[in-house]
Amino acid sequence: MLSSEIFAIENDAQFQETALKVFKHQFENNTVYRSFCDLLYKHPSDVNTLEEIPFLPISFFKSHRIVSNGQNPEAVFVSSGTTGQQTSKHYVTDLSLYETSFCRTFAHFYRNIKDYLVIGVLPSYLERNNASLVYMVNHFITQSEHPQSGFYLNELDALTTLLKTLDKNGQKVLLIGVSFALLDLVEHASFSLHNTVVMETGGMKGRRKEMIREELHDVLKKGFGVEKIHSEYGMTELLSQAYSKGNGIFECPPWMRVLTREPEDAFSFVKAKTGGVNVIDLANFNSCAFLATQDLGVVYDDNRFEIIGRFDQSDIRGCNLMVL
């Protein structure tokens, strides 16, 4: 299957048809996923809907090499983790799929990246050289073609002056940062931004006490002087992202879909109520496109979704019972 087919999806029928093709491909070419499907007695000939496709527990990326072809990886993205904690590894055999996905997704929601000056505030990620988020933001910085686009690390005075000057001059800015770094910035200075998209990528990474989204966004809205805080939903194990333009309600690009499973039954699905988040990311053509995450969320009738929190270890139950 060519990536052009994945990125040409325009409606639900095309999404389901393409997802079933990807499932068949990964069943036949991904040995870990095939073993998981065999344990569930699920074969492509028995699967006709999205809900019938087996969703691989995302923790398998910590213990197995999840690939759907025999090619050598062009990159290995590694998740963040505290010392001694096992990390996820995503073996990406075709970086062009990742670049196509994040570029088209951004354009789908925000138009041309060249319209923005891009500032990345990602200290916890920049301390590693294998973070998929840094790869994406660095690509945005390059594509923006603005000489002042770049990453800023512990340069609060310079960044404060830059943001205020750019905004005053009417320059459209994408300020994308991890939550604790954005909080550091608004504690350092107050802003009144009118031409800047402030986008948080989630997570305190052990630097601060975790906050619920509403509290975090209220602090950031007040500190930056903006009406809404945008959010990016992505992870090491995915090549696509969902975006929220405010209120924590996310939308997926046409080749990505979120479903929610019953917390007590990993094989039953719910809508408009809290459940475990399953993600279909067809850009994951060469790894696994069907993942059961450890996030809790709500999917609404229009397929937009909200992230509520995460399972704790005692709540995972049916999600990760099968270990190969």
PDB file of C-alpha atoms in Angstrom:
ATOM      1  CA  MET A   1       0.000   0.000   0.000  1.00  0.00           C
ATOM      2  CA  LEU A   2       1.280   3.436  -0.890  1.00  0.00           C
ATOM      3  CA  SER A   3       1.159   6.259   1.600  1.00  0.00           C
ATOM      4  CA  SER A   4      -0.846   8.194  -0.970  1.00  0.00           C
ATOM      5  CA  GLU A   5      -3.806   5.894  -0.285  1.00  0.00           C
ATOM      6  CA  ILE A   6      -3.612   6.491   3.462  1.00  0.00           C
ATOM      7  CA  PHE A   7      -3.324  10.254   3.130  1.00  0.00           C
ATOM      8  CA  ALA A   8      -6.075  10.444   0.515  1.00  0.00           C
ATOM      9  CA  ILE A   9      -8.789   9.303   2.957  1.00  0.00           C
ATOM     10  CA  GLU A  10     -11.756  11.681   2.944  1.00  0.00           C
ATOM     11  CA  ASN A  11     -14.626   9.861   4.658  1.00  0.00           C
ATOM     12  CA  ASP A  12     -15.569   7.078   7.092  1.00  0.00           C
ATOM     13  CA  ALA A  13     -16.050   4.461   4.388  1.00  0.00           C
ATOM     14  CA  GLN A  14     -12.577   5.077   2.965  1.00  0.00           C
ATOM     15  CA  PHE A  15     -11.100   5.015   6.460  1.00  0.00           C
ATOM     16  CA  GLN A  16     -12.628   1.630   7.272  1.00  0.00           C
ATOM     17  CA  GLU A  17     -11.662   0.138   3.916  1.00  0.00           C
ATOM     18  CA  THR A  18      -8.067   1.312   4.269  1.00  0.00           C
ATOM     19  CA  ALA A  19      -7.847   0.284   7.934  1.00  0.00           C
ATOM     20  CA  LEU A  20      -8.898  -3.270   7.070  1.00  0.00           C
ATOM     21  CA  LYS A  21      -6.202  -3.388   4.365  1.00  0.00           C
ATOM     22  CA  VAL A  22      -3.599  -2.168   6.848  1.00  0.00           C
ATOM     23  CA  PHE A  23      -4.773  -4.754   9.383  1.00  0.00           C
ATOM     24  CA  LYS A  24      -4.348  -7.546   6.828  1.00  0.00           C
ATOM     25  CA  HIS A  25      -0.878  -6.269   5.919  1.00  0.00           C
ATOM     26  CA  GLN A  26       0.233  -6.100   9.542  1.00  0.00           C
ATOM     27  CA  PHE A  27      -1.289  -9.469  10.406  1.00  0.00           C
ATOM     28  CA  GLU A  28       0.791 -10.994   7.613  1.00  0.00           C
ATOM     29  CA  ASN A  29       4.028  -9.086   8.192  1.00  0.00           C
ATOM     30  CA  ASN A  30       4.287  -8.187  11.891  1.00  0.00           C
ATOM     31  CA  THR A  31       5.215 -11.304  13.865  1.00  0.00           C
ATOM     32  CA  VAL A  32       4.478  -9.801  17.278  1.00  0.00           C
ATOM     33  CA  TYR A  33       1.095  -8.508  16.196  1.00  0.00           C
ATOM     34  CA  ARG A  34       0.302 -11.790  14.413  1.00  0.00           C
ATOM     35  CA  SER A  35       1.016 -13.718  17.628  1.00  0.00           C
ATOM     36  CA  PHE A  36      -1.229 -11.360  19.569  1.00  0.00           C
ATOM     37  CA  CYS A  37      -4.049 -11.798  17.037  1.00  0.00           C
ATOM     38  CA  ASP A  38      -3.606 -15.558  17.115  1.00  0.00           C
ATOM     39  CA  LEU A  39      -4.058 -15.542  20.887  1.00  0.00           C
ATOM     40  CA  LEU A  40      -7.385 -13.800  20.319  1.00  0.00           C
ATOM     41  CA  TYR A  41      -8.330 -16.133  17.442  1.00  0.00           C
ATOM     42  CA  LYS A  42      -8.662 -13.100  15.171  1.00  0.00           C
ATOM     43  CA  HIS A  43      -7.941 -13.551  11.466  1.00  0.00           C
ATOM     44  CA  PRO A  44      -8.491 -10.982   8.684  1.00  0.00           C
ATOM     45  CA  SER A  45     -11.190 -13.196   7.215  1.00  0.00           C
ATOM     46  CA  ASP A  46     -13.154 -12.813  10.465  1.00  0.00           C
ATOM     47  CA  VAL A  47     -12.708  -9.024  10.785  1.00  0.00           C
ATOM     48  CA  ASN A  48     -15.112  -6.704   8.978  1.00  0.00           C
ATOM     49  CA  THR A  49     -15.334  -3.609  11.212  1.00  0.00           C
ATOM     50  CA  LEU A  50     -12.928  -1.341  13.050  1.00  0.00           C
ATOM     51  CA  GLU A  51     -14.143  -2.599  16.410  1.00  0.00           C
ATOM     52  CA  GLU A  52     -13.276  -6.196  15.487  1.00  0.00           C
ATOM     53  CA  ILE A  53      -9.620  -5.360  14.807  1.00  0.00           C
ATOM     54  CA  PRO A  54      -7.355  -6.408  17.713  1.00  0.00           C
ATOM     55  CA  PHE A  55      -5.675  -3.443  19.438  1.00  0.00           C
ATOM     56  CA  LEU A  56      -2.141  -4.185  20.583  1.00  0.00           C
ATOM     57  CA  PRO A  57      -1.421  -2.981  24.145  1.00  0.00           C
ATOM     58  CA  ILE A  58       0.948  -0.066  23.773  1.00  0.00           C
ATOM     59  CA  SER A  59       3.232  -1.513  26.451  1.00  0.00           C
ATOM     60  CA  PHE A  60       4.460  -4.009  23.845  1.00  0.00           C
ATOM     61  CA  PHE A  61       6.598  -1.194  22.447  1.00  0.00           C
ATOM     62  CA  LYS A  62       8.578  -1.459  25.683  1.00  0.00           C
ATOM     63  CA  SER A  63       9.324  -5.152  25.370  1.00  0.00           C
ATOM     64  CA  HIS A  64       9.207  -5.998  21.652  1.00  0.00           C
ATOM     65  CA  ARG A  65      10.426  -4.728  18.301  1.00  0.00           C
ATOM     66  CA  ILE A  66       7.156  -3.772  16.594  1.00  0.00           C
ATOM     67  CA  VAL A  67       7.747  -3.699  12.832  1.00  0.00           C
ATOM     68  CA  SER A  68       5.685  -4.779   9.830  1.00  0.00           C
ATOM     69  CA  ASN A  69       8.459  -5.192   7.280  1.00  0.00           C
ATOM     70  CA  GLY A  70      12.033  -6.422   7.099  1.00  0.00           C
ATOM     71  CA  GLN A  71      13.635  -3.052   6.517  1.00  0.00           C
ATOM     72  CA  ASN A  72      16.223  -1.505   8.806  1.00  0.00           C
ATOM     73  CA  PRO A  73      14.950   1.477  10.799  1.00  0.00           C
ATOM     74  CA  GLU A  74      15.803   4.968   9.629  1.00  0.00           C
ATOM     75  CA  ALA A  75      15.221   6.180  13.191  1.00  0.00           C
ATOM     76  CA  VAL A  76      14.386   4.745  16.583  1.00  0.00           C
ATOM     77  CA  PHE A  77      12.268   7.098  18.670  1.00  0.00           C
ATOM     78  CA  VAL A  78      12.392   6.519  22.423  1.00  0.00           C
ATOM     79  CA  SER A  79       9.854   7.663  25.004  1.00  0.00           C
ATOM     80  CA  SER A  80      10.794   9.722  28.016  1.00  0.00           C
ATOM     81  CA  GLY A  81      10.995   7.970  31.355  1.00  0.00           C
ATOM     82  CA  THR A  82      12.418   8.329  34.824  1.00  0.00           C
ATOM     83  CA  THR A  83      15.673   6.623  35.742  1.00  0.00           C
ATOM     84  CA  GLY A  84      15.280   2.854  35.708  1.00  0.00           C
ATOM     85  CA  GLN A  85      11.906   2.991  34.002  1.00  0.00           C
ATOM     86  CA  GLN A  86      11.469   0.899  30.870  1.00  0.00           C
ATOM     87  CA  THR A  87      10.954   3.069  27.796  1.00  0.00           C
ATOM     88  CA  SER A  88       9.061   2.519  24.564  1.00  0.00           C
ATOM     89  CA  LYS A  89      10.959   2.248  21.291  1.00  0.00           C
ATOM     90  CA  HIS A  90       9.360   2.958  17.931  1.00  0.00           C
ATOM     91  CA  TYR A  91      11.396   1.545  15.051  1.00  0.00           C
ATOM     92  CA  VAL A  92      10.560   3.828  12.121  1.00  0.00           C
ATOM     93  CA  THR A  93      11.566   2.275   8.801  1.00  0.00           C
ATOM     94  CA  ASP A  94      10.271   5.153   6.663  1.00  0.00           C
ATOM     95  CA  LEU A  95      10.668   8.656   8.061  1.00  0.00           C
ATOM     96  CA  SER A  96       8.834  10.087   5.051  1.00  0.00           C
ATOM     97  CA  LEU A  97       5.593   8.624   6.453  1.00  0.00           C
ATOM     98  CA  TYR A  98       6.152  10.492   9.718  1.00  0.00           C
ATOM     99  CA  GLU A  99       7.023  13.739   7.951  1.00  0.00           C
ATOM    100  CA  THR A 100       4.041  13.478   5.598  1.00  0.00           C
ATOM    101  CA  SER A 101       1.735  12.754   8.505  1.00  0.00           C
ATOM    102  CA  PHE A 102       2.764  15.602  10.797  1.00  0.00           C
ATOM    103  CA  CYS A 103       3.066  18.136   7.965  1.00  0.00           C
ATOM    104  CA  ARG A 104      -0.341  17.310   6.498  1.00  0.00           C
ATOM    105  CA  THR A 105      -1.936  17.165   9.938  1.00  0.00           C
ATOM    106  CA  PHE A 106      -0.645  20.600  10.883  1.00  0.00           C
ATOM    107  CA  ALA A 107      -1.768  22.025   7.547  1.00  0.00           C
ATOM    108  CA  HIS A 108      -5.181  20.386   7.982  1.00  0.00           C
ATOM    109  CA  PHE A 109      -5.789  22.318  11.219  1.00  0.00           C
ATOM    110  CA  TYR A 110      -3.517  25.379  11.017  1.00  0.00           C
ATOM    111  CA  ARG A 111      -2.712  25.878   7.321  1.00  0.00           C
ATOM    112  CA  ASN A 112       0.807  26.416   6.027  1.00  0.00           C
ATOM    113  CA  ILE A 113       3.631  26.165   8.573  1.00  0.00           C
ATOM    114  CA  LYS A 114       5.416  28.894   6.576  1.00  0.00           C
ATOM    115  CA  ASP A 115       2.815  31.326   7.912  1.00  0.00           C
ATOM    116  CA  TYR A 116       4.308  30.921  11.401  1.00  0.00           C
ATOM    117  CA  LEU A 117       7.497  31.693  13.219  1.00  0.00           C
ATOM    118  CA  VAL A 118       8.011  28.526  15.290  1.00  0.00           C
ATOM    119  CA  ILE A 119       9.386  28.516  18.829  1.00  0.00           C
ATOM    120  CA  GLY A 120       9.935  25.215  20.613  1.00  0.00           C
ATOM    121  CA  VAL A 121      10.199  25.138  24.415  1.00  0.00           C
ATOM    122  CA  LEU A 122      10.912  21.471  25.057  1.00  0.00           C
ATOM    123  CA  PRO A 123      13.732  21.218  27.605  1.00  0.00           C
ATOM    124  CA  SER A 124      12.987  17.688  28.802  1.00  0.00           C
ATOM    125  CA  TYR A 125      12.935  16.439  25.200  1.00  0.00           C
ATOM    126  CA  LEU A 126      15.980  18.385  24.030  1.00  0.00           C
ATOM    127  CA  GLU A 127      18.005  16.642  26.724  1.00  0.00           C
ATOM    128  CA  ARG A 128      17.560  13.471  24.635  1.00  0.00           C
ATOM    129  CA  ASN A 129      18.470  12.983  20.981  1.00  0.00           C
ATOM    130  CA  ASN A 130      15.793  10.434  20.088  1.00  0.00           C
ATOM    131  CA  ALA A 131      12.493  12.188  20.819  1.00  0.00           C
ATOM    132  CA  SER A 132       9.900  12.115  18.041  1.00  0.00           C
ATOM    133  CA  LEU A 133       8.448  15.439  19.237  1.00  0.00           C
ATOM    134  CA  VAL A 134      11.803  17.185  18.816  1.00  0.00           C
ATOM    135  CA  TYR A 135      12.103  15.706  15.322  1.00  0.00           C
ATOM    136  CA  MET A 136       8.676  17.090  14.403  1.00  0.00           C
ATOM    137  CA  VAL A 137       9.189  20.558  15.884  1.00  0.00           C
ATOM    138  CA  ASN A 138      12.665  20.821  14.365  1.00  0.00           C
ATOM    139  CA  HIS A 139      11.125  20.053  10.975  1.00  0.00           C
ATOM    140  CA  PHE A 140       8.532  22.789  11.567  1.00  0.00           C
ATOM    141  CA  ILE A 141      11.284  25.230  12.516  1.00  0.00           C
ATOM    142  CA  THR A 142      13.170  24.453   9.313  1.00  0.00           C
ATOM    143  CA  GLN A 143      10.069  24.609   7.133  1.00  0.00           C
ATOM    144  CA  SER A 144       8.976  27.938   8.619  1.00  0.00           C
ATOM    145  CA  GLU A 145      12.067  29.558   7.060  1.00  0.00           C
ATOM    146  CA  HIS A 146      12.113  32.308   9.694  1.00  0.00           C
ATOM    147  CA  PRO A 147      15.609  33.126  10.999  1.00  0.00           C
ATOM    148  CA  GLN A 148      14.269  33.591  14.542  1.00  0.00           C
ATOM    149  CA  SER A 149      12.482  30.231  14.610  1.00  0.00           C
ATOM    150  CA  GLY A 150      14.216  27.792  16.913  1.00  0.00           C
ATOM    151  CA  PHE A 151      14.403  25.968  20.228  1.00  0.00           C
ATOM    152  CA  TYR A 152      14.829  27.955  23.418  1.00  0.00           C
ATOM    153  CA  LEU A 153      16.299  26.275  26.499  1.00  0.00           C
ATOM    154  CA  ASN A 154      16.421  28.110  29.857  1.00  0.00           C
ATOM    155  CA  GLU A 155      16.580  31.487  28.088  1.00  0.00           C
ATOM    156  CA  LEU A 156      13.572  33.083  29.742  1.00  0.00           C
ATOM    157  CA  ASP A 157      14.661  36.711  29.442  1.00  0.00           C
ATOM    158  CA  ALA A 158      15.521  36.413  25.754  1.00  0.00           C
ATOM    159  CA  LEU A 159      12.385  34.440  24.992  1.00  0.00           C
ATOM    160  CA  THR A 160      10.171  36.918  26.845  1.00  0.00           C
ATOM    161  CA  THR A 161      11.586  39.846  24.887  1.00  0.00           C
ATOM    162  CA  LEU A 162      11.310  37.955  21.599  1.00  0.00           C
ATOM    163  CA  LEU A 163       7.687  36.894  22.103  1.00  0.00           C
ATOM    164  CA  LYS A 164       6.567  40.386  23.070  1.00  0.00           C
ATOM    165  CA  THR A 165       8.411  41.993  20.145  1.00  0.00           C
ATOM    166  CA  LEU A 166       7.097  39.511  17.586  1.00  0.00           C
ATOM    167  CA  ASP A 167       3.540  39.800  18.818  1.00  0.00           C
ATOM    168  CA  LYS A 168       3.679  43.595  18.832  1.00  0.00           C
ATOM    169  CA  ASN A 169       4.920  43.496  15.225  1.00  0.00           C
ATOM    170  CA  GLY A 170       1.978  41.326  14.181  1.00  0.00           C
ATOM    171  CA  GLN A 171       4.065  38.230  13.461  1.00  0.00           C
ATOM    172  CA  LYS A 172       2.117  34.952  13.657  1.00  0.00           C
ATOM    173  CA  VAL A 173       3.915  32.663  16.112  1.00  0.00           C
ATOM    174  CA  LEU A 174       3.522  29.021  17.056  1.00  0.00           C
ATOM    175  CA  LEU A 175       4.795  28.618  20.622  1.00  0.00           C
ATOM    176  CA  ILE A 176       4.855  24.890  21.315  1.00  0.00           C
ATOM    177  CA  GLY A 177       6.106  23.612  24.633  1.00  0.00           C
ATOM    178  CA  VAL A 178       5.928  21.036  27.365  1.00  0.00           C
ATOM    179  CA  SER A 179       3.614  22.107  30.183  1.00  0.00           C
ATOM    180  CA  PHE A 180       6.193  22.768  32.898  1.00  0.00           C
ATOM    181  CA  ALA A 181       8.305  24.935  30.573  1.00  0.00           C
ATOM    182  CA  LEU A 182       5.314  27.083  29.616  1.00  0.00           C
ATOM    183  CA  LEU A 183       4.507  27.470  33.320  1.00  0.00           C
ATOM    184  CA  ASP A 184       8.100  28.521  33.973  1.00  0.00           C
ATOM    185  CA  LEU A 185       7.707  31.190  31.306  1.00  0.00           C
ATOM    186  CA  VAL A 186       4.475  32.727  32.629  1.00  0.00           C
ATOM    187  CA  GLU A 187       5.895  32.717  36.154  1.00  0.00           C
ATOM    188  CA  HIS A 188       8.892  34.640  34.831  1.00  0.00           C
ATOM    189  CA  ALA A 189       6.854  37.284  32.984  1.00  0.00           C
ATOM    190  CA  SER A 190       3.312  38.229  32.055  1.00  0.00           C
ATOM    191  CA  PHE A 191       2.159  38.577  28.450  1.00  0.00           C
ATOM    192  CA  SER A 192      -0.706  39.916  26.369  1.00  0.00           C
ATOM    193  CA  LEU A 193      -0.372  37.985  23.111  1.00  0.00           C
ATOM    194  CA  HIS A 194      -2.673  38.523  20.141  1.00  0.00           C
ATOM    195  CA  ASN A 195      -0.846  36.814  17.267  1.00  0.00           C
ATOM    196  CA  THR A 196       0.557  33.753  19.023  1.00  0.00           C
ATOM    197  CA  VAL A 197      -0.775  30.191  19.147  1.00  0.00           C
ATOM    198  CA  VAL A 198       0.231  28.786  22.532  1.00  0.00           C
ATOM    199  CA  MET A 199       0.280  24.994  22.299  1.00  0.00           C
ATOM    200  CA  GLU A 200       1.039  22.630  25.172  1.00  0.00           C
ATOM    201  CA  THR A 201       2.192  19.088  24.521  1.00  0.00           C
ATOM    202  CA  GLY A 202       1.270  17.821  27.993  1.00  0.00           C
ATOM    203  CA  GLY A 203       3.261  16.347  30.821  1.00  0.00           C
ATOM    204  CA  MET A 204       5.254  17.708  33.722  1.00  0.00           C
ATOM    205  CA  LYS A 205       7.966  15.050  33.209  1.00  0.00           C
ATOM    206  CA  GLY A 206       8.579  14.900  36.945  1.00  0.00           C
ATOM    207  CA  ARG A 207       9.526  18.598  37.083  1.00  0.00           C
ATOM    208  CA  ARG A 208       6.305  19.790  38.718  1.00  0.00           C
ATOM    209  CA  LYS A 209       3.206  18.452  40.383  1.00  0.00           C
ATOM    210  CA  GLU A 210       0.721  17.220  37.792  1.00  0.00           C
ATOM    211  CA  MET A 211      -2.265  19.511  37.187  1.00  0.00           C
ATOM    212  CA  ILE A 212      -5.651  18.804  35.689  1.00  0.00           C
ATOM    213  CA  ARG A 213      -6.089  20.299  32.232  1.00  0.00           C
ATOM    214  CA  GLU A 214      -8.578  22.975  33.287  1.00  0.00           C
ATOM    215  CA  GLU A 215      -6.241  24.274  35.987  1.00  0.00           C
ATOM    216  CA  LEU A 216      -3.204  24.221  33.694  1.00  0.00           C
ATOM    217  CA  HIS A 217      -5.021  26.025  30.892  1.00  0.00           C
ATOM    218  CA  ASP A 218      -6.454  28.651  33.240  1.00  0.00           C
ATOM    219  CA  VAL A 219      -2.961  29.507  34.508  1.00  0.00           C
ATOM    220  CA  LEU A 220      -1.520  29.608  30.979  1.00  0.00           C
ATOM    221  CA  LYS A 221      -4.401  31.659  29.544  1.00  0.00           C
ATOM    222  CA  LYS A 222      -3.984  34.254  32.260  1.00  0.00           C
ATOM    223  CA  GLY A 223      -0.187  34.258  31.991  1.00  0.00           C
ATOM    224  CA  PHE A 224      -0.041  34.581  28.198  1.00  0.00           C
ATOM    225  CA  GLY A 225      -3.097  36.814  27.932  1.00  0.00           C
ATOM    226  CA  VAL A 226      -4.795  34.544  25.400  1.00  0.00           C
ATOM    227  CA  GLU A 227      -8.364  33.259  25.140  1.00  0.00           C
ATOM    228  CA  LYS A 228      -7.469  29.641  24.431  1.00  0.00           C
ATOM    229  CA  ILE A 229      -4.623  27.214  24.950  1.00  0.00           C
ATOM    230  CA  HIS A 230      -4.087  24.763  22.119  1.00  0.00           C
ATOM    231  CA  SER A 231      -2.936  21.184  22.733  1.00  0.00           C
ATOM    232  CA  GLU A 232      -1.172  18.435  20.813  1.00  0.00           C
ATOM    233  CA  TYR A 233      -1.963  14.766  21.467  1.00  0.00           C
ATOM    234  CA  GLY A 234       0.792  12.490  20.290  1.00  0.00           C
ATOM    235  CA  MET A 235       3.175   9.874  21.571  1.00  0.00           C
ATOM    236  CA  THR A 236       6.360   8.034  20.694  1.00  0.00           C
ATOM    237  CA  GLU A 237       4.405   5.033  19.439  1.00  0.00           C
ATOM    238  CA  LEU A 238       2.351   7.086  16.933  1.00  0.00           C
ATOM    239  CA  LEU A 239       3.301   8.882  13.727  1.00  0.00           C
ATOM    240  CA  SER A 240       0.174  11.082  13.740  1.00  0.00           C
ATOM    241  CA  GLN A 241      -1.131  13.723  16.114  1.00  0.00           C
ATOM    242  CA  ALA A 242      -4.493  15.062  17.175  1.00  0.00           C
ATOM    243  CA  TYR A 243      -4.912  18.758  17.943  1.00  0.00           C
ATOM    244  CA  SER A 244      -7.162  20.788  20.204  1.00  0.00           C
ATOM    245  CA  LYS A 245      -7.770  24.473  19.509  1.00  0.00           C
ATOM    246  CA  GLY A 246      -9.131  24.975  23.006  1.00  0.00           C
ATOM    247  CA  ASN A 247     -11.081  23.356  25.857  1.00  0.00           C
ATOM    248  CA  GLY A 248      -9.143  20.111  25.503  1.00  0.00           C
ATOM    249  CA  ILE A 249     -11.365  18.734  22.724  1.00  0.00           C
ATOM    250  CA  PHE A 250      -9.179  16.983  20.145  1.00  0.00           C
ATOM    251  CA  GLU A 251      -9.713  16.290  16.472  1.00  0.00           C
ATOM    252  CA  CYS A 252      -7.875  13.712  14.386  1.00  0.00           C
ATOM    253  CA  PRO A 253      -6.652  13.975  10.804  1.00  0.00           C
ATOM    254  CA  PRO A 254      -8.621  11.803   8.342  1.00  0.00           C
ATOM    255  CA  TRP A 255      -6.209   8.841   8.627  1.00  0.00           C
ATOM    256  CA  MET A 256      -6.384   8.662  12.434  1.00  0.00           C
ATOM    257  CA  ARG A 257      -9.273   7.629  14.684  1.00  0.00           C
ATOM    258  CA  VAL A 258      -9.807   7.257  18.437  1.00  0.00           C
ATOM    259  CA  LEU A 259     -12.158   4.698  19.990  1.00  0.00           C
ATOM    260  CA  THR A 260     -12.834   4.069  23.671  1.00  0.00           C
ATOM    261  CA  ARG A 261     -13.022   0.636  25.247  1.00  0.00           C
ATOM    262  CA  GLU A 262     -14.852  -0.430  28.383  1.00  0.00           C
ATOM    263  CA  PRO A 263     -12.450  -0.133  31.350  1.00  0.00           C
ATOM    264  CA  GLU A 264     -13.516  -3.563  32.588  1.00  0.00           C
ATOM    265  CA  ASP A 265     -13.642  -5.245  29.173  1.00  0.00           C
ATOM    266  CA  ALA A 266     -10.893  -4.454  26.661  1.00  0.00           C
ATOM    267  CA  PHE A 267     -12.908  -5.923  23.796  1.00  0.00           C
ATOM    268  CA  SER A 268     -16.092  -3.856  24.187  1.00  0.00           C
ATOM    269  CA  PHE A 269     -16.413  -0.246  23.066  1.00  0.00           C
ATOM    270  CA  VAL A 270     -18.272   2.761  24.438  1.00  0.00           C
ATOM    271  CA  LYS A 271     -19.112   6.259  23.229  1.00  0.00           C
ATOM    272  CA  ALA A 272     -19.891   9.467  25.096  1.00  0.00           C
ATOM    273  CA  LYS A 273     -18.629   7.952  28.362  1.00  0.00           C
ATOM    274  CA  THR A 274     -15.200   7.466  29.878  1.00  0.00           C
ATOM    275  CA  GLY A 275     -13.208   4.517  28.573  1.00  0.00           C
ATOM    276  CA  GLY A 276      -9.725   3.375  27.697  1.00  0.00           C
ATOM    277  CA  VAL A 277      -8.335   5.120  24.624  1.00  0.00           C
ATOM    278  CA  ASN A 278      -7.622   3.015  21.544  1.00  0.00           C
ATOM    279  CA  VAL A 279      -5.935   4.716  18.608  1.00  0.00           C
ATOM    280  CA  ILE A 280      -5.948   3.786  14.940  1.00  0.00           C
ATOM    281  CA  ASP A 281      -3.065   5.570  13.238  1.00  0.00           C
ATOM    282  CA  LEU A 282      -2.771   4.390   9.644  1.00  0.00           C
ATOM    283  CA  ALA A 283       0.513   6.291   9.250  1.00  0.00           C
ATOM    284  CA  ASN A 284       1.905   3.509  11.478  1.00  0.00           C
ATOM    285  CA  PHE A 285       1.803   1.310   8.383  1.00  0.00           C
ATOM    286  CA  ASN A 286       5.276  -0.127   9.036  1.00  0.00           C
ATOM    287  CA  SER A 287       4.843  -0.758  12.776  1.00  0.00           C
ATOM    288  CA  CYS A 288       1.363  -1.259  14.273  1.00  0.00           C
ATOM    289  CA  ALA A 289      -1.597   0.957  13.468  1.00  0.00           C
ATOM    290  CA  PHE A 290      -3.960  -0.376  16.151  1.00  0.00           C
ATOM    291  CA  LEU A 291      -2.953   0.485  19.718  1.00  0.00           C
ATOM    292  CA  ALA A 292      -4.636   0.240  23.095  1.00  0.00           C
ATOM    293  CA  THR A 293      -3.154   3.070  25.162  1.00  0.00           C
ATOM    294  CA  GLN A 294      -3.201   3.604  28.911  1.00  0.00           C
ATOM    295  CA  ASP A 295      -5.066   6.891  28.583  1.00  0.00           C
ATOM    296  CA  LEU A 296      -8.661   7.403  29.675  1.00  0.00           C
ATOM    297  CA  GLY A 297     -10.902   9.507  27.508  1.00  0.00           C
ATOM    298  CA  VAL A 298     -14.306  10.239  26.045  1.00  0.00           C
ATOM    299  CA  VAL A 299     -15.172  10.027  22.336  1.00  0.00           C
ATOM    300  CA  TYR A 300     -18.124  12.102  21.209  1.00  0.00           C
ATOM    301  CA  ASP A 301     -20.593  11.420  18.397  1.00  0.00           C
ATOM    302  CA  ASP A 302     -18.650  13.600  15.943  1.00  0.00           C
ATOM    303  CA  ASN A 303     -15.465  11.546  16.665  1.00  0.00           C
ATOM    304  CA  ARG A 304     -13.811  14.387  18.547  1.00  0.00           C
ATOM    305  CA  PHE A 305     -12.385  13.254  21.871  1.00  0.00           C
ATOM    306  CA  GLU A 306     -11.168  14.394  25.260  1.00  0.00           C
ATOM    307  CA  ILE A 307      -8.403  12.929  27.428  1.00  0.00           C
ATOM    308  CA  ILE A 308      -9.527  12.517  31.049  1.00  0.00           C
ATOM    309  CA  GLY A 309      -6.468  10.910  32.615  1.00  0.00           C
ATOM    310  CA  ARG A 310      -4.610   7.619  32.727  1.00  0.00           C
ATOM    311  CA  PHE A 311      -5.180   4.146  34.094  1.00  0.00           C
ATOM    312  CA  ASP A 312      -3.208   3.439  37.209  1.00  0.00           C
ATOM    313  CA  GLN A 313      -1.572   0.032  37.467  1.00  0.00           C
ATOM    314  CA  SER A 314      -4.509  -1.434  39.375  1.00  0.00           C
ATOM    315  CA  ASP A 315      -6.978  -0.315  36.700  1.00  0.00           C
ATOM    316  CA  ILE A 316      -5.313  -1.662  33.572  1.00  0.00           C
ATOM    317  CA  ARG A 317      -6.840  -5.123  33.968  1.00  0.00           C
ATOM    318  CA  GLY A 318      -7.901  -6.448  30.589  1.00  0.00           C
ATOM    319  CA  CYS A 319      -5.774  -3.995  28.614  1.00  0.00           C
ATOM    320  CA  ASN A 320      -2.418  -5.657  29.136  1.00  0.00           C
ATOM    321  CA  LEU A 321      -3.236  -9.195  30.222  1.00  0.00           C
ATOM    322  CA  MET A 322      -1.591 -10.829  27.229  1.00  0.00           C
ATOM    323  CA  VAL A 323       2.189 -10.923  27.300  1.00  0.00           C
ATOM    324  CA  LEU A 324       4.021 -12.789  24.579  1.00  0.00           C
TER     325      LEU A 324
END
